[in-house]
GROMACS .gro file of C-alpha atoms in nm:
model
  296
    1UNK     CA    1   6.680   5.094   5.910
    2UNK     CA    2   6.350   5.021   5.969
    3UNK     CA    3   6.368   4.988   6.326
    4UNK     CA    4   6.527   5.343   6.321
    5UNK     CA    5   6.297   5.513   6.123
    6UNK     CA    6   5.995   5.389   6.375
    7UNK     CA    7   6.156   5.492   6.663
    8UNK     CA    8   6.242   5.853   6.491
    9UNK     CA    9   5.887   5.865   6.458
   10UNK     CA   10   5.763   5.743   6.819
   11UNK     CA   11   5.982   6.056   6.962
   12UNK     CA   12   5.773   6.328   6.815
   13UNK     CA   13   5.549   6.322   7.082
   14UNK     CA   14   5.831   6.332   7.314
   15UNK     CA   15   5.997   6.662   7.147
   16UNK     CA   16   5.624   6.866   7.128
   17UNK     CA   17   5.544   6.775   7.480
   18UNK     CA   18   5.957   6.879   7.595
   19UNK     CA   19   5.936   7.211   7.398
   20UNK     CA   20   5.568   7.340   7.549
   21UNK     CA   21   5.704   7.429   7.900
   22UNK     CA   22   5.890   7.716   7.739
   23UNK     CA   23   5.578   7.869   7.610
   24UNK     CA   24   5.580   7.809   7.254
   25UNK     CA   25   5.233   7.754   7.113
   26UNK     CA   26   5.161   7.478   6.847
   27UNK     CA   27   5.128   7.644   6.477
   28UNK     CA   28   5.483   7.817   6.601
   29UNK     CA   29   5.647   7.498   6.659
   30UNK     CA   30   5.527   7.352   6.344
   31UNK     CA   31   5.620   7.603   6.128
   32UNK     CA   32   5.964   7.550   6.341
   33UNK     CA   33   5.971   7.206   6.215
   34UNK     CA   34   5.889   7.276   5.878
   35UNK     CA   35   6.127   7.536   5.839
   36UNK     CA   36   6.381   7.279   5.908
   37UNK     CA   37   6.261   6.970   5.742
   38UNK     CA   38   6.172   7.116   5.438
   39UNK     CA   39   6.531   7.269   5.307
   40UNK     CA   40   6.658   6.977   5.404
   41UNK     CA   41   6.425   6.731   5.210
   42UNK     CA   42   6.522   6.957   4.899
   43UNK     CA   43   6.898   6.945   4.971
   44UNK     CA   44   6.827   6.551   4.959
   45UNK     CA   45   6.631   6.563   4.669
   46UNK     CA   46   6.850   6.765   4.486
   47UNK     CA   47   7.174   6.561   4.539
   48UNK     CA   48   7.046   6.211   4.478
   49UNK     CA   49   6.946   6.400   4.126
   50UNK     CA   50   6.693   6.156   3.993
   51UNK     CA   51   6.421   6.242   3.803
   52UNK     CA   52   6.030   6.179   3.902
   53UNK     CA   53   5.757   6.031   3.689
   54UNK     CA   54   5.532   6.355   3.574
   55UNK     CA   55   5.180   6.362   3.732
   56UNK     CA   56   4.863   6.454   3.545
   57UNK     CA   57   4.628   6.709   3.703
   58UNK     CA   58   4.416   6.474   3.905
   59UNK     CA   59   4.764   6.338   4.036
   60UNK     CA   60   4.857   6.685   4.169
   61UNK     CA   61   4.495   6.731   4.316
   62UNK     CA   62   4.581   6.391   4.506
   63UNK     CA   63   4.859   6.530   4.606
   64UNK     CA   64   4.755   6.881   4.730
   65UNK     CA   65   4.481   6.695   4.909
   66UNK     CA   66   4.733   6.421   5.096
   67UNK     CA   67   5.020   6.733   5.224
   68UNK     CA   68   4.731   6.906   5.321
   69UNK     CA   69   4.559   6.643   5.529
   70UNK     CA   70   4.824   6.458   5.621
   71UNK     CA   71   5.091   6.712   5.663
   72UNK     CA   72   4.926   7.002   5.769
   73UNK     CA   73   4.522   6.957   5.927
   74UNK     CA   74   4.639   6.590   6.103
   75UNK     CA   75   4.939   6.736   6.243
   76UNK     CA   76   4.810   7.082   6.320
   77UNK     CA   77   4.492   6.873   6.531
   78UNK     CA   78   4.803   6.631   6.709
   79UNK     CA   79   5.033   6.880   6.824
   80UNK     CA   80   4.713   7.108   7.017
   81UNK     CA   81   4.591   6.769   7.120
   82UNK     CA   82   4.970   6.734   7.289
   83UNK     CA   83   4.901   6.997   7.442
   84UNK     CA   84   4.699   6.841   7.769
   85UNK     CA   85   4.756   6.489   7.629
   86UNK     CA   86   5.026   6.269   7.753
   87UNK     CA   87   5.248   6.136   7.489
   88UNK     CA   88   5.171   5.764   7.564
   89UNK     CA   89   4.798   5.846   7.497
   90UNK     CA   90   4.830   6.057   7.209
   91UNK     CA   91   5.051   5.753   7.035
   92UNK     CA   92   4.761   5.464   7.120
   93UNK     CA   93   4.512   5.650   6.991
   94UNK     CA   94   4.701   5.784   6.670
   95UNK     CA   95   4.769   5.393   6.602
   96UNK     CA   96   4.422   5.347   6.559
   97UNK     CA   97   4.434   5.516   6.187
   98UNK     CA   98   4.479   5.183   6.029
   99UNK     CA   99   4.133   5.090   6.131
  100UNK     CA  100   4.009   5.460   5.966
  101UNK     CA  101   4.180   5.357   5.676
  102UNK     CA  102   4.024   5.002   5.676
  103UNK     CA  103   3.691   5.181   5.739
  104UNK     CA  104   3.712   5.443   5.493
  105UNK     CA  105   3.855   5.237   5.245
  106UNK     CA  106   3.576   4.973   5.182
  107UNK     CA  107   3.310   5.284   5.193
  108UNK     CA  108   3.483   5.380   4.920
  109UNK     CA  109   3.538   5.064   4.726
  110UNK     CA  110   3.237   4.938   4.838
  111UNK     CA  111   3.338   4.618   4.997
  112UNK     CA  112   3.217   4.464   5.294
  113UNK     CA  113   3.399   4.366   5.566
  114UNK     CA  114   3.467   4.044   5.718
  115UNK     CA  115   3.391   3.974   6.059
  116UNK     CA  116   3.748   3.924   6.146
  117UNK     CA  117   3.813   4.263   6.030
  118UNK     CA  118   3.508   4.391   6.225
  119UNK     CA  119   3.648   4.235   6.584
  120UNK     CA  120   4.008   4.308   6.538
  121UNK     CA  121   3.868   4.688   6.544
  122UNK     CA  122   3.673   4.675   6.784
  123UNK     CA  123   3.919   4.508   6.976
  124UNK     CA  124   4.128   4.796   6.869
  125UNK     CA  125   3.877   5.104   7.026
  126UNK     CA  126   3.809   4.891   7.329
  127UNK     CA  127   4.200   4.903   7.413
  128UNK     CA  128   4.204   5.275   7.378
  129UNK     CA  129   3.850   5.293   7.567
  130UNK     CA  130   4.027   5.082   7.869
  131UNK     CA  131   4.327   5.286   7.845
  132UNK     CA  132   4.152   5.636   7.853
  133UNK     CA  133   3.942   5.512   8.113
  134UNK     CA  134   4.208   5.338   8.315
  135UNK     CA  135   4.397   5.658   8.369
  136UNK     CA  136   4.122   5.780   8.624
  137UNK     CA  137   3.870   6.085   8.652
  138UNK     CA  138   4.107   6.333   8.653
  139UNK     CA  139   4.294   6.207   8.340
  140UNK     CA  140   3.972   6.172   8.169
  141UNK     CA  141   3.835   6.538   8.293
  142UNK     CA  142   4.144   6.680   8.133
  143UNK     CA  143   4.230   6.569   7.869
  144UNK     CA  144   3.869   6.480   7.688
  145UNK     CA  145   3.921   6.769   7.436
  146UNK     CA  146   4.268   6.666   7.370
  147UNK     CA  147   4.166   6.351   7.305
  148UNK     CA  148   3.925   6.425   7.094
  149UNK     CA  149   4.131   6.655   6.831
  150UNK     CA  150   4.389   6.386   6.850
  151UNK     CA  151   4.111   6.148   6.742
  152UNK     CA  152   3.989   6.332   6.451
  153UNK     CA  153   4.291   6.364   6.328
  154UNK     CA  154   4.371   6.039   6.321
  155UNK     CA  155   4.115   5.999   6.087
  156UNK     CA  156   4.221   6.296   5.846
  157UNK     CA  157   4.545   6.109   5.853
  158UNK     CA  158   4.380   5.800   5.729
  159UNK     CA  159   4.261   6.006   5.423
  160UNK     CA  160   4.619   6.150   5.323
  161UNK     CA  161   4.683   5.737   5.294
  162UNK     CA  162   4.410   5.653   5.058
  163UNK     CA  163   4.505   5.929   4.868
  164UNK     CA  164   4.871   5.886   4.857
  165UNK     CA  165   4.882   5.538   4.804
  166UNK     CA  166   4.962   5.511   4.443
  167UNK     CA  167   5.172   5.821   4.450
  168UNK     CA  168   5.438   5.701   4.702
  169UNK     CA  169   5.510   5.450   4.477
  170UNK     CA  170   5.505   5.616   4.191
  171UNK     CA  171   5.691   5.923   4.261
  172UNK     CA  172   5.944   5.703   4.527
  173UNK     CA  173   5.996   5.815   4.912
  174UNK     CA  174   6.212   6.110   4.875
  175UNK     CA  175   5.981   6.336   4.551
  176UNK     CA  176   5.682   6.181   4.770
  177UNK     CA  177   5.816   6.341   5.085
  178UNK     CA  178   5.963   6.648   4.954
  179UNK     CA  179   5.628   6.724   4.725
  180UNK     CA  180   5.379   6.682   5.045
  181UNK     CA  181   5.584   6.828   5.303
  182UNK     CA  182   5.649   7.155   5.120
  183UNK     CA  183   5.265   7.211   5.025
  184UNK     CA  184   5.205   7.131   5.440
  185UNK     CA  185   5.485   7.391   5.458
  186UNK     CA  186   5.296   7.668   5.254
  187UNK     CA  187   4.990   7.584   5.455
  188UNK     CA  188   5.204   7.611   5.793
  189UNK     CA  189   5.366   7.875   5.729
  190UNK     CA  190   5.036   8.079   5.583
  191UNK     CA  191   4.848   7.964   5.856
  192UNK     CA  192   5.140   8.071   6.080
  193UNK     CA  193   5.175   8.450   5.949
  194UNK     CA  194   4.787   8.490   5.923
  195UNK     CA  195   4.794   8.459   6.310
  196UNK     CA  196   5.099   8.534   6.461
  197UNK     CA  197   5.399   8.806   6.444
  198UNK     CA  198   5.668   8.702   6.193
  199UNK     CA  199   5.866   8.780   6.500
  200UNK     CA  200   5.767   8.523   6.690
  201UNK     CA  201   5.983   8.283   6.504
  202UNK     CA  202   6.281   8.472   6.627
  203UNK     CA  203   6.140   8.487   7.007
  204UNK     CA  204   6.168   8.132   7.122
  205UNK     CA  205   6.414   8.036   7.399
  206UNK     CA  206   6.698   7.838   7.260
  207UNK     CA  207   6.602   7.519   7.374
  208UNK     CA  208   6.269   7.539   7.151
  209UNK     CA  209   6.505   7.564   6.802
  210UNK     CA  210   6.687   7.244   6.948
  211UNK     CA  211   6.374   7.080   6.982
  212UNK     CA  212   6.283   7.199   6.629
  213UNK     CA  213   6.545   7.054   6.489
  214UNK     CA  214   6.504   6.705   6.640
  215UNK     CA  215   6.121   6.684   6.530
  216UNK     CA  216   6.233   6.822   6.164
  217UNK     CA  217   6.501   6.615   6.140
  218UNK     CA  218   6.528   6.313   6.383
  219UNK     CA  219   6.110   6.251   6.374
  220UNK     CA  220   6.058   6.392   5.981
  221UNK     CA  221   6.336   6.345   5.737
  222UNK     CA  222   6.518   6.068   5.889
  223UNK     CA  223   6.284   5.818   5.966
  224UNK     CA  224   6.106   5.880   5.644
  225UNK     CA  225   6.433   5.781   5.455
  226UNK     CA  226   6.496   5.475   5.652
  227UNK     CA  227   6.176   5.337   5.665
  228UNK     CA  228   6.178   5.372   5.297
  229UNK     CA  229   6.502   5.233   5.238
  230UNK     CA  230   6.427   4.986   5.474
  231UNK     CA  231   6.125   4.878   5.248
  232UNK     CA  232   6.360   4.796   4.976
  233UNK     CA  233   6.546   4.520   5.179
  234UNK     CA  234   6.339   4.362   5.393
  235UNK     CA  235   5.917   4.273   5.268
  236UNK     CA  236   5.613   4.509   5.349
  237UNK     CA  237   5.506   4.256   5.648
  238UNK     CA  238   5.760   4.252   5.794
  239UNK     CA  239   5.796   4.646   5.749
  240UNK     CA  240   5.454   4.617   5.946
  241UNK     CA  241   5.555   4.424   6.210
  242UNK     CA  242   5.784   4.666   6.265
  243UNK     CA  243   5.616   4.915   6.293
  244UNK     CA  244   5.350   4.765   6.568
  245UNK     CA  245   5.679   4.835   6.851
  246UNK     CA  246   5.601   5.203   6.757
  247UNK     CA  247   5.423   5.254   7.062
  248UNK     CA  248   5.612   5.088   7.263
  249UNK     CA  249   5.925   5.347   7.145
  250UNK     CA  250   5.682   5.606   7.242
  251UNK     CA  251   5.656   5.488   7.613
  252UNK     CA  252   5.963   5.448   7.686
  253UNK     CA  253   6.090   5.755   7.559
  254UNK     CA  254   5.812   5.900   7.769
  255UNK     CA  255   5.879   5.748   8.107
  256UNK     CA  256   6.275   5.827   8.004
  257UNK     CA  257   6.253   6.188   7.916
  258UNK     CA  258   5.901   6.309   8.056
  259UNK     CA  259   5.816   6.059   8.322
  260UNK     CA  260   5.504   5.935   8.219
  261UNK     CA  261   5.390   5.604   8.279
  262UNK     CA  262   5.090   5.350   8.210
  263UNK     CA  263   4.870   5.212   8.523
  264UNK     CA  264   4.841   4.860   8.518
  265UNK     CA  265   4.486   4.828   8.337
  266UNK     CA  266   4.622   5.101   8.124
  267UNK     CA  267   4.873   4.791   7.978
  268UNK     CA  268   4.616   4.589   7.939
  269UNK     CA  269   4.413   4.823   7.711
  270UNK     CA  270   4.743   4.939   7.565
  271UNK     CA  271   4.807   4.586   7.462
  272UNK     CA  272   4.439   4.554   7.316
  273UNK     CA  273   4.522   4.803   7.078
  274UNK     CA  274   4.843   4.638   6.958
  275UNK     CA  275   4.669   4.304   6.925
  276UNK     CA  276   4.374   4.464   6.781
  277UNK     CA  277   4.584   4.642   6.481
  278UNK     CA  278   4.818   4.346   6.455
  279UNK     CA  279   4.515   4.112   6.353
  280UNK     CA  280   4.332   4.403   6.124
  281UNK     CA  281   4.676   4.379   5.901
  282UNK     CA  282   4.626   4.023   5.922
  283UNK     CA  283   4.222   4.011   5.822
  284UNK     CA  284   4.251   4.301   5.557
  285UNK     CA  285   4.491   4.347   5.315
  286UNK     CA  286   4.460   4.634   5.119
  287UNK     CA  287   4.539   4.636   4.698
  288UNK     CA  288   4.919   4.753   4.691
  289UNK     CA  289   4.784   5.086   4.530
  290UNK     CA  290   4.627   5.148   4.849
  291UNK     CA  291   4.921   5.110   5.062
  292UNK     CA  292   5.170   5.419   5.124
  293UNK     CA  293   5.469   5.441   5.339
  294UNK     CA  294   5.407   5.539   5.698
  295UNK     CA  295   5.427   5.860   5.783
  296UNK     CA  296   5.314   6.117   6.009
   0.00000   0.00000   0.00000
């Protein structure tokens, strides 16, 4: 299940970057994906009928703040980022977050780092240094921009974690979900209507609403659910583990469907990041309240 859920979420990439060459533009096929993951989420949530713990206000602000960061401003910065970014790039460099969250996380609990932890991130940002640079001048020229919204939202994403953590586990995977991806689905869909025609939902070439589907359904709902239920079997390391062939998914869905493909020193810095992130989960391990299922 595990295994399943990871490689639901490696193919999102793959379904933005095979749905641009039609035309549509980014907050349009969000608010495509939302419109599908969202009902469905609810359907879920309303047949398995169980009942969530309540939250006090500060839980809700947590809340508000984690779909809107994580669900809405991350996402919104990654798909325009996929926009002149290959897949296989956008995926290394949105693995770094664990190191944001690492980061971020002893600012805020004041604790200082070992110097294991410091090296496995750095060994981390040199892999995605080597693989930017690897892919030559004119990859570089490109997609710099790209690159860079792609970054900063990786780090937005790392603050939807901290501030999910407890929540995830409180609430469970499916009122978690449901909760966060229908206040990113407010924001989509505001943001949506504030700049486009309504009409433009209705517009798209066919292919586009097939696309939709798969990222609401085959890179959001599904791989959220099995990941979870996939955490109830099997221990949170090995979860991890897991999770590091992510990537890998990514690439060869991308040399399968879009025929993209690392250079050789572009391997080596892609497997510097792997290594890197492998031996951060290894230096630093986070209080369980800080932990939240992985999503994106």
């Amino acid at each position: 299940m595990t295994l399943l859920g990871v490689m639901g979420f490696s193919a999102k990439a793959v379904f933005t970057k095979l749905a641009y060459p039609y035309g549509v533009d980014p907050i349009t096929l969000m608010t495509l994906r939302t419109l599908v993951a969202v009902p469905v989420l609810w359907v879920l949530l309303v047949a398995a009928n169980e009942s969530a713990p309540a939250l006090d206000a500060n839980g809700w602000w947590r809340m508000l703040w984690a779909g809107l960061s994580g669900y809405y401003l991350a996402a919104f910065l990654d798909f325009y980022g996929l926009q002149t970014v290959a897949a296989i790039l956008e995926r290394i460099v949105i693995f770094l977050y664990p190191c944001f969250v690492v980061m971020l996380g002893a600012i805020w609990m004041r604790r200082r780092l070992s110097l294991a932890t410091w090296l496995s991130m750095l060994l981390a940002y040199s892999g995605v240094v080597v693989t930017v640079v690897a892919g030559g001048p004119e990859q570089i020229q490109g997609d710099w921009f790209g690159l860079a919204l792609i970054f900063l939202g990786s780090v937005i994403f790392a603050t939807y974690y901290l501030a999910a953590g407890h929540l995830a586990r409180r609430l469970g995977a499916l009122h978690f979900a449901t909760y966060l991806m229908t206040i990113a689905g407010v924001a989509t869909l505001t943001h949506f209507l504030l700049t486009r025609p309504a009409a433009t939902l209705l517009a798209q070439p066919l292919p586009v609403y097939w696309l939709a589907l798969g990222l609401g359904v085959v890179s959001t709902v599904l791989p959220i659910i099995l990941i979870a239920e996939g955490l109830r079997r099997i221990d949170t390391a090995s979860s991890a583990a897991i999770n590091l062939l992510g990537p890998l998914f990514t690439v060869a869905l991308a040399y399968a469907f879009l025929g993209e493909a690392l250079r050789p020193w572009q391997w080596l810095g892609f497997g510097m990041v792997l290594v890197g992130v492998f031996a951060l989960g290894r230096s630093f391990r986070p209080s369980a309240s800080a932990r939240a299922p992985i999503t994106e």
